[in-house]
Short mmCIF file of C-alpha atoms in Angstrom, two decimals:
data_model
loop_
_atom_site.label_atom_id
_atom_site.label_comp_id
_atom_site.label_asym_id
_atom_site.label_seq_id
_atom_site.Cartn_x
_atom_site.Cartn_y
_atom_site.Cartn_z
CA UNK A 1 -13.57 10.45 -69.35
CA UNK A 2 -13.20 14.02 -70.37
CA UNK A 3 -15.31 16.82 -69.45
CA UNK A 4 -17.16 18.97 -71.15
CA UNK A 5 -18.60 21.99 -71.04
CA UNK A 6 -22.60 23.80 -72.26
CA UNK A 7 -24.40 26.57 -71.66
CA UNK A 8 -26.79 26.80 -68.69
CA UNK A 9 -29.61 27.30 -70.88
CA UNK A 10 -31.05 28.51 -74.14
CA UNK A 11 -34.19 29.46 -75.98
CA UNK A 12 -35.79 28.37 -79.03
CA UNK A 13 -38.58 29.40 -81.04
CA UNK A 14 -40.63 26.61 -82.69
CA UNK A 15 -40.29 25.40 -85.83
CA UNK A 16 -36.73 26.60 -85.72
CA UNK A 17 -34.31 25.24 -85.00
CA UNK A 18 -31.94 24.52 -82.09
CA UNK A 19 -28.35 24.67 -82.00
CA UNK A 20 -26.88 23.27 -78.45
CA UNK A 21 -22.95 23.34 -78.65
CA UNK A 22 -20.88 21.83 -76.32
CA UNK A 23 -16.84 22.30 -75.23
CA UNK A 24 -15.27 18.66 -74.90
CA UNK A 25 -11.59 20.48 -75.94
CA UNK A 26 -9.49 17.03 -73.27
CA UNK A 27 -11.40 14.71 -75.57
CA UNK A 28 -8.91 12.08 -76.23
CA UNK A 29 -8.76 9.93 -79.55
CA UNK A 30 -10.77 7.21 -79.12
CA UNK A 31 -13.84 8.78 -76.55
CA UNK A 32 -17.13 9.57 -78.57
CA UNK A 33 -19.64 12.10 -78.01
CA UNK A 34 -23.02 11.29 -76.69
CA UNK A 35 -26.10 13.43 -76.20
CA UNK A 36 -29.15 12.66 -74.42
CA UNK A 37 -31.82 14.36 -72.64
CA UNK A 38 -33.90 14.36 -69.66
CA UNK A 39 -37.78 15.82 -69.89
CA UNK A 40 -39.12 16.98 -66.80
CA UNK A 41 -39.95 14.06 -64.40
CA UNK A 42 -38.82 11.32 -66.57
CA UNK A 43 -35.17 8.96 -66.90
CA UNK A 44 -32.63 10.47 -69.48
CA UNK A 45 -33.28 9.72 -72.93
CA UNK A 46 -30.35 8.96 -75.46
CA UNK A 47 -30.34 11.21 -78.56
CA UNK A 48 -27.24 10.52 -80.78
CA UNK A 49 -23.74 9.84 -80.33
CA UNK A 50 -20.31 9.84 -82.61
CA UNK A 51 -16.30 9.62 -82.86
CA UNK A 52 -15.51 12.21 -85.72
CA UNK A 53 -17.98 11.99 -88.84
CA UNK A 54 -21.19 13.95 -88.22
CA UNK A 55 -23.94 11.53 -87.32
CA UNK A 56 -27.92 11.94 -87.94
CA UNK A 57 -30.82 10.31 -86.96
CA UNK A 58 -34.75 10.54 -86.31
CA UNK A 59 -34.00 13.01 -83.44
CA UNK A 60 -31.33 14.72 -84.38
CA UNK A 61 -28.00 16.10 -85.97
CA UNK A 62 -24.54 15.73 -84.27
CA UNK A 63 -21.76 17.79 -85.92
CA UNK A 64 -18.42 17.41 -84.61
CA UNK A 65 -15.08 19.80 -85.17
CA UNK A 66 -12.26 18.45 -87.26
CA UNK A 67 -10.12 18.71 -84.16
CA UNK A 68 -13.10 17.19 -82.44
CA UNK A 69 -12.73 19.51 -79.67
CA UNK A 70 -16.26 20.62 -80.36
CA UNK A 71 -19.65 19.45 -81.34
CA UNK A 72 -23.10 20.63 -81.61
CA UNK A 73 -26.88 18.95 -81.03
CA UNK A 74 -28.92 20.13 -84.07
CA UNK A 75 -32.89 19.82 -83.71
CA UNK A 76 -34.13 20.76 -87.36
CA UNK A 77 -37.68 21.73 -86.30
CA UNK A 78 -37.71 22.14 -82.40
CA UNK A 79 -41.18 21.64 -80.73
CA UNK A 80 -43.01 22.38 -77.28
CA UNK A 81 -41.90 18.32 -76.60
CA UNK A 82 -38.18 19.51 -77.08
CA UNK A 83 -38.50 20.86 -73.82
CA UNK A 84 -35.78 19.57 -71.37
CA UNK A 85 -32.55 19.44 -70.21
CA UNK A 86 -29.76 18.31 -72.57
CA UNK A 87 -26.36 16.57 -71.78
CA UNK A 88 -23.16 16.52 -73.77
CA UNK A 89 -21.43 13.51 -72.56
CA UNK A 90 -17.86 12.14 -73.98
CA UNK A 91 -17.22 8.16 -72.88
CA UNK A 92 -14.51 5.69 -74.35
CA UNK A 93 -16.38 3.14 -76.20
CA UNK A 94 -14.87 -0.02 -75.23
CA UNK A 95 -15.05 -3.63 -76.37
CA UNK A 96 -15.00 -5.06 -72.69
CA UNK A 97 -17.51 -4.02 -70.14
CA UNK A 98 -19.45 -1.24 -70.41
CA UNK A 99 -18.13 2.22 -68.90
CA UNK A 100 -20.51 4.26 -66.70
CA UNK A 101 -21.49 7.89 -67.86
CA UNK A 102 -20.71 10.56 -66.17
CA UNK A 103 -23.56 13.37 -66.71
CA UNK A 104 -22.57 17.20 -66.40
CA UNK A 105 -25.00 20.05 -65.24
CA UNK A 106 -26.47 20.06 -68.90
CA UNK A 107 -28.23 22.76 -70.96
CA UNK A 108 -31.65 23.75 -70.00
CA UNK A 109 -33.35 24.20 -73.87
CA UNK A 110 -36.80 25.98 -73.40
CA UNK A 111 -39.11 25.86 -76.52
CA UNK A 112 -41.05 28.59 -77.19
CA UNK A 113 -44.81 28.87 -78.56
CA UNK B 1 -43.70 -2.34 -74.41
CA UNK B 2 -39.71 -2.62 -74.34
CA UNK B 3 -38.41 -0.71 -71.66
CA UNK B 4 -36.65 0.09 -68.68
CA UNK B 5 -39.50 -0.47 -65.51
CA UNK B 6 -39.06 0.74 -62.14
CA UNK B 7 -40.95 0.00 -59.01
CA UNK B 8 -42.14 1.64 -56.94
CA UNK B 9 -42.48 5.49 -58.91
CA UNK B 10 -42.60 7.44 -55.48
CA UNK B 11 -41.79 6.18 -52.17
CA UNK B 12 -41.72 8.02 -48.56
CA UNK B 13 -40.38 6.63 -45.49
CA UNK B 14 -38.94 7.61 -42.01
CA UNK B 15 -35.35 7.36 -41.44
CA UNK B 16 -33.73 4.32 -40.18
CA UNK B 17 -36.18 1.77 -42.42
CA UNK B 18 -35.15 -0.17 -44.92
CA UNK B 19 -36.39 -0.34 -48.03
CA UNK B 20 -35.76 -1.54 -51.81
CA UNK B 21 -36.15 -0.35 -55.47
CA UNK B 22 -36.68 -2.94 -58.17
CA UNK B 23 -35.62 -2.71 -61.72
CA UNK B 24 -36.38 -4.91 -64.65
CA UNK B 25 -35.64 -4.73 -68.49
CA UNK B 26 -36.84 -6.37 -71.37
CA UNK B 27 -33.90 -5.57 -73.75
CA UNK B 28 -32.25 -8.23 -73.91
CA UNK B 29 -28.87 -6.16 -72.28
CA UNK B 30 -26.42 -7.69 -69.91
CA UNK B 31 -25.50 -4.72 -68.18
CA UNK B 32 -27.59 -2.63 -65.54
CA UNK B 33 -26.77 0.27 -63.85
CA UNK B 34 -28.31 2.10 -60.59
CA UNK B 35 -27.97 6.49 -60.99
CA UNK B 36 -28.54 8.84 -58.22
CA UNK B 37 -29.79 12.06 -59.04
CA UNK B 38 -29.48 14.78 -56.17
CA UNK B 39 -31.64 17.84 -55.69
CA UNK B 40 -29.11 19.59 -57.81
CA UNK B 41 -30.27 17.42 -60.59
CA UNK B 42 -26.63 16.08 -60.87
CA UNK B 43 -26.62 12.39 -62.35
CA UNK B 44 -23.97 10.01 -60.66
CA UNK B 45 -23.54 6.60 -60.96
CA UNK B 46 -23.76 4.18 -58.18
CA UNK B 47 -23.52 0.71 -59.23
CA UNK B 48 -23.10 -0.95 -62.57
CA UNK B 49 -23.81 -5.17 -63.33
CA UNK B 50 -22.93 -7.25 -66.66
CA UNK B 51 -24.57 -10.74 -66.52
CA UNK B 52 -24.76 -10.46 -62.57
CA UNK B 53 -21.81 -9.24 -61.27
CA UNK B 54 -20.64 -6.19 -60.03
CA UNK B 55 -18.08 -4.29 -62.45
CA UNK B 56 -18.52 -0.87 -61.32
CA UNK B 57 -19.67 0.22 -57.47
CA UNK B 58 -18.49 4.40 -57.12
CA UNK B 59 -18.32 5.55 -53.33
CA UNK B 60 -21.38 4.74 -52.11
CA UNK B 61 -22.11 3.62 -48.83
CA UNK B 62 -22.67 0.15 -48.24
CA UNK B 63 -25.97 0.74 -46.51
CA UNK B 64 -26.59 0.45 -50.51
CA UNK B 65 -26.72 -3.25 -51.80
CA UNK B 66 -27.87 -3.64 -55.53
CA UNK B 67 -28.92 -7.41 -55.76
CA UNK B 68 -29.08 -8.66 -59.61
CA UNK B 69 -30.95 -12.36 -59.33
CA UNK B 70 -30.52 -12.63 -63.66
CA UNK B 71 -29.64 -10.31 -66.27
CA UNK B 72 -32.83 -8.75 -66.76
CA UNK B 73 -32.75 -7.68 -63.48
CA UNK B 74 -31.36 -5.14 -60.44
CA UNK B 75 -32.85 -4.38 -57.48
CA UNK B 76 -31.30 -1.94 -55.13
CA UNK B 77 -31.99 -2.50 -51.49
CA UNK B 78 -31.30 0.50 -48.78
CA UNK B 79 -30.72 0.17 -45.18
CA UNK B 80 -31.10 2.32 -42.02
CA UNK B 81 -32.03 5.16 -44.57
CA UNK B 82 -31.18 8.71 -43.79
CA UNK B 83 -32.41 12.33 -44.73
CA UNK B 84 -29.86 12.34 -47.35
CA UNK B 85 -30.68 9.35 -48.86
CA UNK B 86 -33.69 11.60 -50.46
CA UNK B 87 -33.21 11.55 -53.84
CA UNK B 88 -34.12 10.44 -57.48
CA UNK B 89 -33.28 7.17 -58.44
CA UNK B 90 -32.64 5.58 -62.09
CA UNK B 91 -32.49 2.12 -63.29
CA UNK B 92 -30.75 2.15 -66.53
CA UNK B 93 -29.59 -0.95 -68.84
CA UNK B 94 -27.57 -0.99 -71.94
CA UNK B 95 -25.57 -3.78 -74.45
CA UNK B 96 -22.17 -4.91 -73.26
CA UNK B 97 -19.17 -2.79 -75.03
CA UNK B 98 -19.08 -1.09 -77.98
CA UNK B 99 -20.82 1.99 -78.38
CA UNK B 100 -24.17 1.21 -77.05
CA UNK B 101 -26.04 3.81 -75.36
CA UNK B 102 -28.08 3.64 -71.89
CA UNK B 103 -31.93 3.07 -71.58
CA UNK B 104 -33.03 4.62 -68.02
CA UNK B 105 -35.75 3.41 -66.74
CA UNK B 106 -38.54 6.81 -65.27
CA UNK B 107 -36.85 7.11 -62.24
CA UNK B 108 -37.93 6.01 -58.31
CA UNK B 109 -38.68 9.53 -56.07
CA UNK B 110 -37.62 8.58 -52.48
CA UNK B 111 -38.42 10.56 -50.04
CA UNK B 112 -37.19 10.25 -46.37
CA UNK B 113 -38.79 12.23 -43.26
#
């Protein structure tokens, strides 16, 4: 799987929002971009994930480069909760069994009051 | 609730016992997964199961025996434990193939003195 690469940390106001990008620039053709996140004491929590179209959800925006050597984590309205550390992750999807993850050091995103 | 449970949440022993972790998700998935995460906060996998047998083990050493008695289950049992055996540990489960993300479970603390 390819590796990628995020800030150590950033800061974010709340109500605005945060913008986490993340460096995946080996990413191969058919290896998708996942994002989750891991509050303080608790398991990792999946956020989003896509190949090449920009994906949203209840959590979040995922927008990825056309050359897809690039995305970013977009939390419209970033609370207090948002709080935690946030992983860029790029896996093959297969049809067979399932791959493992491989987690990176992550970006520490600190909400501020 | 749907989730990922692990037992116990916190556990401290003395080096050289030999203890175990249990796991167990209502999902519905057929694959489970034991994570190590180091006081580094680095996430690696250990072991990975689909419908009971092992399809992933990384290089872990085999004082580390994941036992999977069904699907919804996987326990991880640890022998003649050492110092560095001190860690956090996640459960995590997920659909076979495809896309499908991971659900971690909140994560066992051990602790050997």
């Amino acid at each position: 799987d390819a590796k990628t690469t995020q800030p150590p940390s950033m800061d974010c106001a709340e109500g605005r929002a945060a913008n986490l990008p993340c460096n995946h620039s080996t990413i191969s053709g058919n290896e998708y971009v996942y994002w989750y996140r891991q509050i303080h004491s608790q398991g990792p929590q999946y956020i989003i994930h896509g190949l090449k179209n920009n994906e949203t959800n209840e959590m979040a925006s995922l927008i990825i480069t056309e050359d897809r050597k690039s995305s970013t984590l977009i939390l419209p309205h970033a609370t207090l909760r948002d709080t935690a550390v946030y992983y860029c992750i790029v896996r093959v999807g297969s049809s067979g069994s399932a791959r493992q993850l491989t987690f990176g050091s992550g970006t520490q995103l600190t909400v501020l009051p | 609730d749907t989730a990922v449970s692990q037992t116990p949440k916190y556990l401290v022993t003395q080096m050289g016992n030999d203890k175990s972790i249990k796991c167990e998700q209502n999902l519905g998935h057929d694959t489970m997964y034991w994570y190590k995460q180091d006081s580094k906060k680095f996430l690696k996998i250990m072991f990975s199961y689909n419908n009971k047998e092992l399809i992933i083990n990384e290089t872990v050493p085999n004082r580390f025996s994941p036992k999977s008695p069904d699907k919804a289950h996987l326990n991880l049992h640890i022998n003649s434990l050492e110092l560095g055996d001190s860690a956090v540990y996640f459960c995590a489960s997920s659909r076979t193939g495809g896309n499908s993300p991971l659900h971690f479970g909140n994560g066992t603390r051990l602790t050997v003195t």
